[in-house]
PDB file of C-alpha atoms in Angstrom:
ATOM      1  CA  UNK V  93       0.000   0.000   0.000  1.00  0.00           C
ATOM      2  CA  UNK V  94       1.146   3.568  -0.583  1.00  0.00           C
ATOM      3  CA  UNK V  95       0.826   6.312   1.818  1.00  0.00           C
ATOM      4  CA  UNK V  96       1.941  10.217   1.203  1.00  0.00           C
ATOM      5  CA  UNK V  97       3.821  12.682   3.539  1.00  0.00           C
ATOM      6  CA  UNK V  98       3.704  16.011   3.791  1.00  0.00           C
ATOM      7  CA  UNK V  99       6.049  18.881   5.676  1.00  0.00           C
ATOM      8  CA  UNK V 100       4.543  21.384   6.594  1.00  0.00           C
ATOM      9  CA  UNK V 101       7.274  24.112   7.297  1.00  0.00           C
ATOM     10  CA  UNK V 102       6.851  27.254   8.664  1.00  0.00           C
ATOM     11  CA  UNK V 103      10.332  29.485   8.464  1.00  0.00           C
ATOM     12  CA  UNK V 104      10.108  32.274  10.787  1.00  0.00           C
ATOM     13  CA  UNK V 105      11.875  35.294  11.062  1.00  0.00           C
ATOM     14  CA  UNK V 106      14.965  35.263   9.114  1.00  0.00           C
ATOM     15  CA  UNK V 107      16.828  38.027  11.943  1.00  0.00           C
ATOM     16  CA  UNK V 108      19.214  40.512  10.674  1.00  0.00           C
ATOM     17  CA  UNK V 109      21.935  41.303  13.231  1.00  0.00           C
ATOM     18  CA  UNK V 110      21.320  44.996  14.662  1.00  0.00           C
ATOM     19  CA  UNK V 111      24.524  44.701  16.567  1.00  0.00           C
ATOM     20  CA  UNK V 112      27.388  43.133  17.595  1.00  0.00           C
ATOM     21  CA  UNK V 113      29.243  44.465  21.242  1.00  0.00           C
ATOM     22  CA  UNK V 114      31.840  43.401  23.268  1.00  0.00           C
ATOM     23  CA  UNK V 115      31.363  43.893  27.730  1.00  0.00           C
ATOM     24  CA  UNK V 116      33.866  43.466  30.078  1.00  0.00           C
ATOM     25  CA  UNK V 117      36.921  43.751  27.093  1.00  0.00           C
ATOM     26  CA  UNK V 118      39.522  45.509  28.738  1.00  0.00           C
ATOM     27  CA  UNK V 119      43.276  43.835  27.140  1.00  0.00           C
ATOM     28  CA  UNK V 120      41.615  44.349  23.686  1.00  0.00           C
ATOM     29  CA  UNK V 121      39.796  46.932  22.249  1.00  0.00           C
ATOM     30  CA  UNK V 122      36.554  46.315  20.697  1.00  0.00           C
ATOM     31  CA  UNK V 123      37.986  46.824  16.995  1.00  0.00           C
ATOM     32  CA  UNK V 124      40.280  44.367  17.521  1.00  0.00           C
ATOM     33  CA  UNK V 125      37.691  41.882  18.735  1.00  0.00           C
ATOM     34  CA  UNK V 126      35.655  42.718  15.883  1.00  0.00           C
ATOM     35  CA  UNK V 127      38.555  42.093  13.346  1.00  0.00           C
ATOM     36  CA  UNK V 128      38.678  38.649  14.331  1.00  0.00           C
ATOM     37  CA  UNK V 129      35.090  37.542  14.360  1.00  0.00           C
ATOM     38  CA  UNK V 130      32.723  36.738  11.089  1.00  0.00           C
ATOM     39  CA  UNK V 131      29.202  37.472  12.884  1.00  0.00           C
ATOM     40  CA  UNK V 132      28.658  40.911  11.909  1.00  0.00           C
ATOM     41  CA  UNK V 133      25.912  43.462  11.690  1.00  0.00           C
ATOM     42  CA  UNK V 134      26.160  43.915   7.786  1.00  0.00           C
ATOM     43  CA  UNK V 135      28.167  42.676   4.943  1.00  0.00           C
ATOM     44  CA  UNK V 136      29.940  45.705   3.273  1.00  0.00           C
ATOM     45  CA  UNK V 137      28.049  48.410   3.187  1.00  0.00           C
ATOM     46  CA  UNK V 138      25.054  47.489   1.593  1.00  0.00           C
ATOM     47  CA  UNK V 139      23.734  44.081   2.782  1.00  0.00           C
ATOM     48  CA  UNK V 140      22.587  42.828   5.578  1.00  0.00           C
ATOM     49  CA  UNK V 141      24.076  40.166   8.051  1.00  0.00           C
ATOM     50  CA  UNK V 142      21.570  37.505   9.237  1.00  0.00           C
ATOM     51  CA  UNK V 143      22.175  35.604  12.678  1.00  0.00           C
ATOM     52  CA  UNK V 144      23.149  32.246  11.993  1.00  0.00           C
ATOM     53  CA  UNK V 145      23.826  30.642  16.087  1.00  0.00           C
ATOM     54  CA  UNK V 146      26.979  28.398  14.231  1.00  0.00           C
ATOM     55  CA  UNK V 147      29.048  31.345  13.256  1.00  0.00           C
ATOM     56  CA  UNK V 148      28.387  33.158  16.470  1.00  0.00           C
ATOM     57  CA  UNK V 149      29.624  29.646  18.303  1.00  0.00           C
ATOM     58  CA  UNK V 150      32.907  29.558  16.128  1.00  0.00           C
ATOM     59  CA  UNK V 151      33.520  33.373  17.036  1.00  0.00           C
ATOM     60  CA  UNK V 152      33.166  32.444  20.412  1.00  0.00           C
ATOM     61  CA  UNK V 153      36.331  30.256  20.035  1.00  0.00           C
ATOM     62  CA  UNK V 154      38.151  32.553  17.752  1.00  0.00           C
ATOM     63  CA  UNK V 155      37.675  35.549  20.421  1.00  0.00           C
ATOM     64  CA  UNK V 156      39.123  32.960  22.823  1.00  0.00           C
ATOM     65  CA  UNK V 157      42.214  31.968  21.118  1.00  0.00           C
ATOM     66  CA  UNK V 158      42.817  35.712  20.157  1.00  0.00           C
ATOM     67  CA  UNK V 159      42.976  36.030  24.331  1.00  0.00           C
ATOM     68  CA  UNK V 160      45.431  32.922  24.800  1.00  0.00           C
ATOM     69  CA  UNK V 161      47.896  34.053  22.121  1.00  0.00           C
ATOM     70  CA  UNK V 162      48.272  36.919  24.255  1.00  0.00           C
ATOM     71  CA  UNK V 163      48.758  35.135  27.686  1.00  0.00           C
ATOM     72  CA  UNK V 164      45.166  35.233  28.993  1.00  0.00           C
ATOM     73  CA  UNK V 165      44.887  31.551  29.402  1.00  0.00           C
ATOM     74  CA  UNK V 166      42.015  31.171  31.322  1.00  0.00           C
ATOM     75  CA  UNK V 167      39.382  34.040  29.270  1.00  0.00           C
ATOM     76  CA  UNK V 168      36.267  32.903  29.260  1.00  0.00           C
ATOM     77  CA  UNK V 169      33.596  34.375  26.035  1.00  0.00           C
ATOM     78  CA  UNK V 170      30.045  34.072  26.610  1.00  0.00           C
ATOM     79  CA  UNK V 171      27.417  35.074  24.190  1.00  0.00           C
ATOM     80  CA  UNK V 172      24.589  37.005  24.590  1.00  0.00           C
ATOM     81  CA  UNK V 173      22.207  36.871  21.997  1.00  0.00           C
ATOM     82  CA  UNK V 174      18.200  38.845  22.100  1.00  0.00           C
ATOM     83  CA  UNK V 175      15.797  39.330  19.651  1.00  0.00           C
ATOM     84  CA  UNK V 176      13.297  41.767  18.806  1.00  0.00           C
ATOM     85  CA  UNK V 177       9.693  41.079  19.708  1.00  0.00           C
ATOM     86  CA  UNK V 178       9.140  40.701  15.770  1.00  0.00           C
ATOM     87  CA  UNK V 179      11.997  37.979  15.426  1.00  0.00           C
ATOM     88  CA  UNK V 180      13.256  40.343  12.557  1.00  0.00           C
ATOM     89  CA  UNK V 181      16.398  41.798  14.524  1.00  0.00           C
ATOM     90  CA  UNK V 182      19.338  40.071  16.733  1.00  0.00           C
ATOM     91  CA  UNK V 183      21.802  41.524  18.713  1.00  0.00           C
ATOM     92  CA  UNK V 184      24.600  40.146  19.658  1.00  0.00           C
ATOM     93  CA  UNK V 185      26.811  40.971  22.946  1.00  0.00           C
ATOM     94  CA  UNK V 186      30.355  38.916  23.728  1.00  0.00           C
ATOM     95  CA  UNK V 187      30.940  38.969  27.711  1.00  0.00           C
ATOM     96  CA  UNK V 188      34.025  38.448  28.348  1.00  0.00           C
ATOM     97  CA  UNK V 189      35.947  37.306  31.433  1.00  0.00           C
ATOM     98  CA  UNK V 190      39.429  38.159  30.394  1.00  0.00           C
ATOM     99  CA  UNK V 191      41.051  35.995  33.808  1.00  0.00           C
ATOM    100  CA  UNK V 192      45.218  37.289  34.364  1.00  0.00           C
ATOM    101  CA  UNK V 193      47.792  37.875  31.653  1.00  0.00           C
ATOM    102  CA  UNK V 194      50.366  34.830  32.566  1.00  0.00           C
ATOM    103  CA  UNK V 195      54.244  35.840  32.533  1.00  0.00           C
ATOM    104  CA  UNK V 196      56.982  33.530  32.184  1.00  0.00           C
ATOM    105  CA  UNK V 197      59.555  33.347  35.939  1.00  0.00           C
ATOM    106  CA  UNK V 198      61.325  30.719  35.080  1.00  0.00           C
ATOM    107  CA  UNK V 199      62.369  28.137  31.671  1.00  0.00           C
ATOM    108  CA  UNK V 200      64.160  25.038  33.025  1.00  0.00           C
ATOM    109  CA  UNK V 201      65.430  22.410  30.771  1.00  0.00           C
ATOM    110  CA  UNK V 202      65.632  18.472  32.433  1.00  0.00           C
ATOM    111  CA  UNK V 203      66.815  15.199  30.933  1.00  0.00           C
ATOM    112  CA  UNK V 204      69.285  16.727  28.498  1.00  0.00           C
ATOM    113  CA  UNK V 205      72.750  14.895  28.347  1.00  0.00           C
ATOM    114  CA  UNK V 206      74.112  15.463  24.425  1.00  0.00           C
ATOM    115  CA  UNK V 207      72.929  19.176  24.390  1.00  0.00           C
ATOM    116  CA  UNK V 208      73.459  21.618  27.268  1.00  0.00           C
ATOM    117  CA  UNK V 209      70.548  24.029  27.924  1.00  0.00           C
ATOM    118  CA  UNK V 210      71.900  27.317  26.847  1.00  0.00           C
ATOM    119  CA  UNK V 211      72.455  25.524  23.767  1.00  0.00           C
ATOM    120  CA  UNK V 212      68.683  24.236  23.136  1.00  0.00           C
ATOM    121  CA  UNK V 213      67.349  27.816  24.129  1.00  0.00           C
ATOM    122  CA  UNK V 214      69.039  29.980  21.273  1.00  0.00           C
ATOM    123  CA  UNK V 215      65.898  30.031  19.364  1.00  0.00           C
ATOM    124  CA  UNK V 216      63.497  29.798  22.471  1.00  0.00           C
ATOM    125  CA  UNK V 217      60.397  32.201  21.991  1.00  0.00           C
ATOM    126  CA  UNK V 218      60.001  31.820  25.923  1.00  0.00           C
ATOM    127  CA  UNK V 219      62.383  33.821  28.352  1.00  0.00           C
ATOM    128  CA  UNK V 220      62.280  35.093  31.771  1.00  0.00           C
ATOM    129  CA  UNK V 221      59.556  37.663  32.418  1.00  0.00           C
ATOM    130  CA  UNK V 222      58.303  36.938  29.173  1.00  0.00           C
ATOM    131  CA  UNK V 223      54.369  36.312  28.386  1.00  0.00           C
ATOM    132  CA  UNK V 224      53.527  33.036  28.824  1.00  0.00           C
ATOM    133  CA  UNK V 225      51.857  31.258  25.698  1.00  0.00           C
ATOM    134  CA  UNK V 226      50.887  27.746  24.355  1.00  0.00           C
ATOM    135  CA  UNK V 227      51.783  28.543  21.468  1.00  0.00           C
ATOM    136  CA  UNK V 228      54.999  29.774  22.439  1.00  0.00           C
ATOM    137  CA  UNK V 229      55.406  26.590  24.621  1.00  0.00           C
ATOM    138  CA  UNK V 230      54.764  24.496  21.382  1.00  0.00           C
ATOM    139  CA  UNK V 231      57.406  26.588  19.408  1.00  0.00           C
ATOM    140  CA  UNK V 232      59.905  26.143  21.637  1.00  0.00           C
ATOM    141  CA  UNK V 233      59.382  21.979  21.893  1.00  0.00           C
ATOM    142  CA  UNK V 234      59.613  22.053  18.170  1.00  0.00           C
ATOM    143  CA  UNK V 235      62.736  23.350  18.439  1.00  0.00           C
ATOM    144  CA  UNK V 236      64.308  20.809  21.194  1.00  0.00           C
ATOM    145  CA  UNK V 237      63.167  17.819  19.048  1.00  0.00           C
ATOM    146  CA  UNK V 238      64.322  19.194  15.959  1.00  0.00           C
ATOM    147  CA  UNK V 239      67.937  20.028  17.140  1.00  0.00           C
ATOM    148  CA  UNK V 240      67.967  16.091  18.795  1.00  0.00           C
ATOM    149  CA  UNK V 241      66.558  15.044  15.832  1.00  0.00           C
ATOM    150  CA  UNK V 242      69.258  16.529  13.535  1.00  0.00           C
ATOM    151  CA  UNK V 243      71.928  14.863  15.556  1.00  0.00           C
ATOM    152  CA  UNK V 244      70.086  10.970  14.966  1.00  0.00           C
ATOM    153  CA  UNK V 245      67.590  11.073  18.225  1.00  0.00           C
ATOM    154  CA  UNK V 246      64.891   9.774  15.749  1.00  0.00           C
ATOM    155  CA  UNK V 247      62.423   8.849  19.270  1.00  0.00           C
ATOM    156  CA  UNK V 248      63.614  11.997  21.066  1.00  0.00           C
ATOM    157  CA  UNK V 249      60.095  13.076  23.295  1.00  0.00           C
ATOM    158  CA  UNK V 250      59.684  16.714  24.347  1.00  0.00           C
ATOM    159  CA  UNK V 251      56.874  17.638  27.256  1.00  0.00           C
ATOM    160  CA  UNK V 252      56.480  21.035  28.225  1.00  0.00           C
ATOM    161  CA  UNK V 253      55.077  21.047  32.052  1.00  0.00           C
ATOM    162  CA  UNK V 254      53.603  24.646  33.222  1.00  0.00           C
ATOM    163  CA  UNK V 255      53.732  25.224  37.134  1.00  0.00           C
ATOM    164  CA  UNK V 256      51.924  28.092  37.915  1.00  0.00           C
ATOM    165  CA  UNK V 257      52.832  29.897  41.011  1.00  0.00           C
ATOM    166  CA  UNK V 258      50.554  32.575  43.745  1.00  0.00           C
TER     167      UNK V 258
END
């Protein structure tokens, strides 16, 4: 026997962004937030942006990373997102929790017998009193295993271990 189905779909509002803000930003400045983020309250000049919750999720973690590249390991972004009683207009507000900037009081270098440790940091991006990064962290192991691994330590393992101290 055959049977038929229907959808029946009704779309809704299809809500242009009104704005976009930044609270609590203090490290950054809301341009540079801005710079780094695709939701948007228009396209150009001309066209309108429309909310769309996945790009306002992936800004979220852009606006977060922007933070940690510049030592604020611990920011916290939260989005804030209201619409107008029509449904026709969003507007969109970033809180963020920008935690402390982390500084660097101390590189130590352990388990190294062929190189000696002023040796493996000549190309370190991380010094004393320097801000603290992953990425900077991750540069610097790339550069220990790469010297080893130049000299035949094929296996040669590099872990980076952060203490933080009060």
């Amino acid at each position: 026997s055959l049977g038929k189905v229907t959808y029946l779909i009704e779309e809704g509002a299809k809500p242009k962004i009104e704005y976009v803000q930044f609270k609590k930003n203090n490290a950054l400045t809301d341009r540079q937030l801005a710079g780094t983020i695709s939701t948007k309250s228009r396209k150009l000049f001309f066209w309108p942006a429309y909310y769309v919750q996945e790009k306002v999720d992936k800004d979220v973690l852009k606006l977060q990373e922007v933070y940690q590249k510049r030592s604020y390991l611990d920011v916290k972004v939260e989005p804030q997102v209201t619409f107008s009683q029509d449904q026709k207009k969003a507007y969109v507000v970033f809180r963020v929790t920008e935690g402390p900037s982390y500084t660097v009081d101390s590189v130590n270098i352990s388990g190294n017998r062929f190189f000696d440790g002023s040796a493996l940091r000549e190309e370190f991006k991380l010094s004393e009193n320097s801000l603290y990064t992953n990425e900077r962290a991750d540069f610097d192991a790339k550069k220990i295993r790469s010297k080893y691994q130049s000299q035949g330590y094929v296996d040669v393992q590099v872990n980076t271990k952060r203490t933080f101290l009060d």
